[in-house]
Amino acid sequence: MKKFSILSFSLIILLILLFVLVRPTQKIVSVYLASETTEITYTDRESLQIFEDAIRTVKKVRGSVDVGEPTYRMTVTYANSKVAGFSLYMDFKTKDGFLIKASNSEKMLDLRNKNSVELADLLSKEKED
């Protein structure tokens, strides 16, 4: 009986790990950014990959936040036609950034350093053009 319980528990843990590690990620088909002075739409695979990686790897920050106007309002459209809204806050000098999901405006989603730098570099190109 004990062996059965241990085996069952191990199987459940394995299935949970497989689900977490192998779960399909939604593909982004477009990202629309709007600020007071700029409107940008990204549809190229390279740019979309930067946004996918950034969104997929955010770190939820404990507590609630109260911040000012975002650098950009961001609308993400997925392949299944689902649309998600975010506020993107980016400091172009330090290349630090975070997101706030429109559906949960009190929770900050911190961008990982690598993703924040890639996103800042991508957006800086648009600011120069």
Short mmCIF file of the C-alpha atoms (twelve columns), coordinates in Angstrom:
data_MODEL
# 
_entry.id   MODEL 
# 
loop_
_atom_site.group_PDB 
_atom_site.id 
_atom_site.type_symbol 
_atom_site.label_atom_id 
_atom_site.label_alt_id 
_atom_site.label_comp_id 
_atom_site.label_asym_id 
_atom_site.label_seq_id 
_atom_site.Cartn_x 
_atom_site.Cartn_y 
_atom_site.Cartn_z 
_atom_site.pdbx_PDB_model_num 
ATOM 1   C CA . MET A 1   0.000  0.000  0.000   1 
ATOM 2   C CA . LYS A 2   2.853  2.378  0.819   1 
ATOM 3   C CA . LYS A 3   4.589  1.634  -2.484  1 
ATOM 4   C CA . PHE A 4   1.371  2.368  -4.367  1 
ATOM 5   C CA . SER A 5   0.989  5.725  -2.606  1 
ATOM 6   C CA . ILE A 6   4.585  6.704  -3.342  1 
ATOM 7   C CA . LEU A 7   4.251  5.610  -6.960  1 
ATOM 8   C CA . SER A 8   0.973  7.530  -7.376  1 
ATOM 9   C CA . PHE A 9   2.434  10.664 -5.801  1 
ATOM 10  C CA . SER A 10  5.536  10.435 -8.020  1 
ATOM 11  C CA . LEU A 11  3.394  10.044 -11.127 1 
ATOM 12  C CA . ILE A 12  1.303  13.091 -10.239 1 
ATOM 13  C CA . ILE A 13  4.440  15.206 -9.673  1 
ATOM 14  C CA . LEU A 14  5.874  14.021 -12.986 1 
ATOM 15  C CA . LEU A 15  2.690  14.937 -14.858 1 
ATOM 16  C CA . ILE A 16  2.633  18.388 -13.285 1 
ATOM 17  C CA . LEU A 17  6.263  18.978 -14.236 1 
ATOM 18  C CA . LEU A 18  5.616  17.846 -17.804 1 
ATOM 19  C CA . PHE A 19  2.632  20.167 -18.086 1 
ATOM 20  C CA . VAL A 20  4.618  23.153 -16.783 1 
ATOM 21  C CA . LEU A 21  7.680  22.492 -18.926 1 
ATOM 22  C CA . VAL A 22  5.971  21.469 -22.154 1 
ATOM 23  C CA . ARG A 23  2.843  23.614 -22.148 1 
ATOM 24  C CA . PRO A 24  2.347  25.312 -25.465 1 
ATOM 25  C CA . THR A 25  3.044  29.007 -25.620 1 
ATOM 26  C CA . GLN A 26  0.723  31.207 -27.575 1 
ATOM 27  C CA . LYS A 27  2.250  32.721 -30.679 1 
ATOM 28  C CA . ILE A 28  1.995  36.473 -31.052 1 
ATOM 29  C CA . VAL A 29  0.966  37.691 -34.510 1 
ATOM 30  C CA . SER A 30  1.166  41.439 -33.873 1 
ATOM 31  C CA . VAL A 31  2.099  43.988 -31.240 1 
ATOM 32  C CA . TYR A 32  0.720  47.514 -31.389 1 
ATOM 33  C CA . LEU A 33  2.363  50.222 -29.285 1 
ATOM 34  C CA . ALA A 34  1.007  53.721 -28.764 1 
ATOM 35  C CA . SER A 35  2.455  56.677 -26.894 1 
ATOM 36  C CA . GLU A 36  1.604  60.372 -26.940 1 
ATOM 37  C CA . THR A 37  3.777  60.870 -30.027 1 
ATOM 38  C CA . THR A 38  4.215  57.461 -31.649 1 
ATOM 39  C CA . GLU A 39  2.234  54.523 -32.967 1 
ATOM 40  C CA . ILE A 40  4.124  51.373 -33.947 1 
ATOM 41  C CA . THR A 41  2.915  47.969 -35.128 1 
ATOM 42  C CA . TYR A 42  5.276  45.005 -35.136 1 
ATOM 43  C CA . THR A 43  4.509  41.964 -37.258 1 
ATOM 44  C CA . ASP A 44  7.983  40.702 -38.183 1 
ATOM 45  C CA . ARG A 45  9.037  37.404 -36.596 1 
ATOM 46  C CA . GLU A 46  12.251 38.745 -35.015 1 
ATOM 47  C CA . SER A 47  10.509 41.599 -33.179 1 
ATOM 48  C CA . LEU A 48  7.593  39.403 -32.145 1 
ATOM 49  C CA . GLN A 49  10.040 36.875 -30.673 1 
ATOM 50  C CA . ILE A 50  11.499 39.636 -28.486 1 
ATOM 51  C CA . PHE A 51  8.016  40.498 -27.204 1 
ATOM 52  C CA . GLU A 52  7.088  36.806 -26.706 1 
ATOM 53  C CA . ASP A 53  10.239 36.157 -24.683 1 
ATOM 54  C CA . ALA A 54  9.713  39.289 -22.608 1 
ATOM 55  C CA . ILE A 55  6.083  38.488 -21.780 1 
ATOM 56  C CA . ARG A 56  6.738  34.778 -21.156 1 
ATOM 57  C CA . THR A 57  9.581  35.387 -18.697 1 
ATOM 58  C CA . VAL A 58  8.249  38.287 -16.601 1 
ATOM 59  C CA . LYS A 59  8.626  38.062 -12.857 1 
ATOM 60  C CA . LYS A 60  5.580  38.972 -10.809 1 
ATOM 61  C CA . VAL A 61  6.389  41.556 -8.157  1 
ATOM 62  C CA . ARG A 62  4.695  41.199 -4.790  1 
ATOM 63  C CA . GLY A 63  2.344  43.900 -3.615  1 
ATOM 64  C CA . SER A 64  0.435  46.455 -5.615  1 
ATOM 65  C CA . VAL A 65  1.790  49.417 -7.531  1 
ATOM 66  C CA . ASP A 66  0.634  52.917 -8.289  1 
ATOM 67  C CA . VAL A 67  2.558  54.395 -11.212 1 
ATOM 68  C CA . GLY A 68  2.158  57.228 -13.680 1 
ATOM 69  C CA . GLU A 69  1.595  57.166 -17.410 1 
ATOM 70  C CA . PRO A 70  3.311  54.320 -19.253 1 
ATOM 71  C CA . THR A 71  5.919  54.772 -21.939 1 
ATOM 72  C CA . TYR A 72  3.620  52.811 -24.275 1 
ATOM 73  C CA . ARG A 73  0.170  51.257 -24.252 1 
ATOM 74  C CA . MET A 74  0.662  47.842 -25.770 1 
ATOM 75  C CA . THR A 75  -1.891 45.607 -27.485 1 
ATOM 76  C CA . VAL A 76  -0.794 42.037 -28.171 1 
ATOM 77  C CA . THR A 77  -2.736 39.898 -30.644 1 
ATOM 78  C CA . TYR A 78  -2.221 36.136 -30.500 1 
ATOM 79  C CA . ALA A 79  -2.658 33.542 -33.258 1 
ATOM 80  C CA . ASN A 80  -5.915 32.338 -31.680 1 
ATOM 81  C CA . SER A 81  -7.295 35.930 -32.020 1 
ATOM 82  C CA . LYS A 82  -7.011 36.540 -28.272 1 
ATOM 83  C CA . VAL A 83  -6.011 40.133 -27.484 1 
ATOM 84  C CA . ALA A 84  -4.192 41.262 -24.337 1 
ATOM 85  C CA . GLY A 85  -3.513 44.808 -23.240 1 
ATOM 86  C CA . PHE A 86  -0.470 45.965 -21.287 1 
ATOM 87  C CA . SER A 87  1.136  49.162 -20.125 1 
ATOM 88  C CA . LEU A 88  4.847  49.139 -20.908 1 
ATOM 89  C CA . TYR A 89  7.176  51.214 -18.767 1 
ATOM 90  C CA . MET A 90  10.695 51.543 -20.158 1 
ATOM 91  C CA . ASP A 91  13.697 53.556 -18.962 1 
ATOM 92  C CA . PHE A 92  15.833 53.888 -22.090 1 
ATOM 93  C CA . LYS A 93  18.895 55.106 -20.160 1 
ATOM 94  C CA . THR A 94  19.124 52.121 -17.814 1 
ATOM 95  C CA . LYS A 95  17.257 49.760 -20.176 1 
ATOM 96  C CA . ASP A 96  15.057 48.617 -17.301 1 
ATOM 97  C CA . GLY A 97  11.397 47.978 -17.833 1 
ATOM 98  C CA . PHE A 98  8.230  46.426 -16.544 1 
ATOM 99  C CA . LEU A 99  4.721  45.626 -17.708 1 
ATOM 100 C CA . ILE A 100 1.333  46.026 -16.117 1 
ATOM 101 C CA . LYS A 101 -1.431 43.872 -17.564 1 
ATOM 102 C CA . ALA A 102 -4.589 45.851 -18.333 1 
ATOM 103 C CA . SER A 103 -6.747 43.193 -16.682 1 
ATOM 104 C CA . ASN A 104 -4.798 43.499 -13.385 1 
ATOM 105 C CA . SER A 105 -3.551 47.072 -13.117 1 
ATOM 106 C CA . GLU A 106 -2.195 46.796 -9.590  1 
ATOM 107 C CA . LYS A 107 0.353  44.029 -10.292 1 
ATOM 108 C CA . MET A 108 3.752  44.841 -11.730 1 
ATOM 109 C CA . LEU A 109 5.444  42.334 -14.033 1 
ATOM 110 C CA . ASP A 110 9.193  42.940 -14.003 1 
ATOM 111 C CA . LEU A 111 11.027 42.257 -17.253 1 
ATOM 112 C CA . ARG A 112 14.104 40.062 -16.972 1 
ATOM 113 C CA . ASN A 113 17.302 42.014 -17.600 1 
ATOM 114 C CA . LYS A 114 18.121 40.355 -20.945 1 
ATOM 115 C CA . ASN A 115 14.574 40.831 -22.243 1 
ATOM 116 C CA . SER A 116 14.415 44.412 -21.026 1 
ATOM 117 C CA . VAL A 117 17.653 45.284 -22.841 1 
ATOM 118 C CA . GLU A 118 16.450 43.615 -26.074 1 
ATOM 119 C CA . LEU A 119 13.125 45.431 -25.878 1 
ATOM 120 C CA . ALA A 120 14.771 48.790 -25.141 1 
ATOM 121 C CA . ASP A 121 17.120 48.305 -28.101 1 
ATOM 122 C CA . LEU A 122 14.228 47.398 -30.400 1 
ATOM 123 C CA . LEU A 123 12.162 50.396 -29.315 1 
ATOM 124 C CA . SER A 124 15.171 52.726 -29.513 1 
ATOM 125 C CA . LYS A 125 15.491 51.902 -33.217 1 
ATOM 126 C CA . GLU A 126 11.934 53.147 -33.745 1 
ATOM 127 C CA . LYS A 127 12.606 56.330 -31.781 1 
ATOM 128 C CA . GLU A 128 15.575 57.107 -34.046 1 
ATOM 129 C CA . ASP A 129 13.608 56.622 -37.285 1 
# 
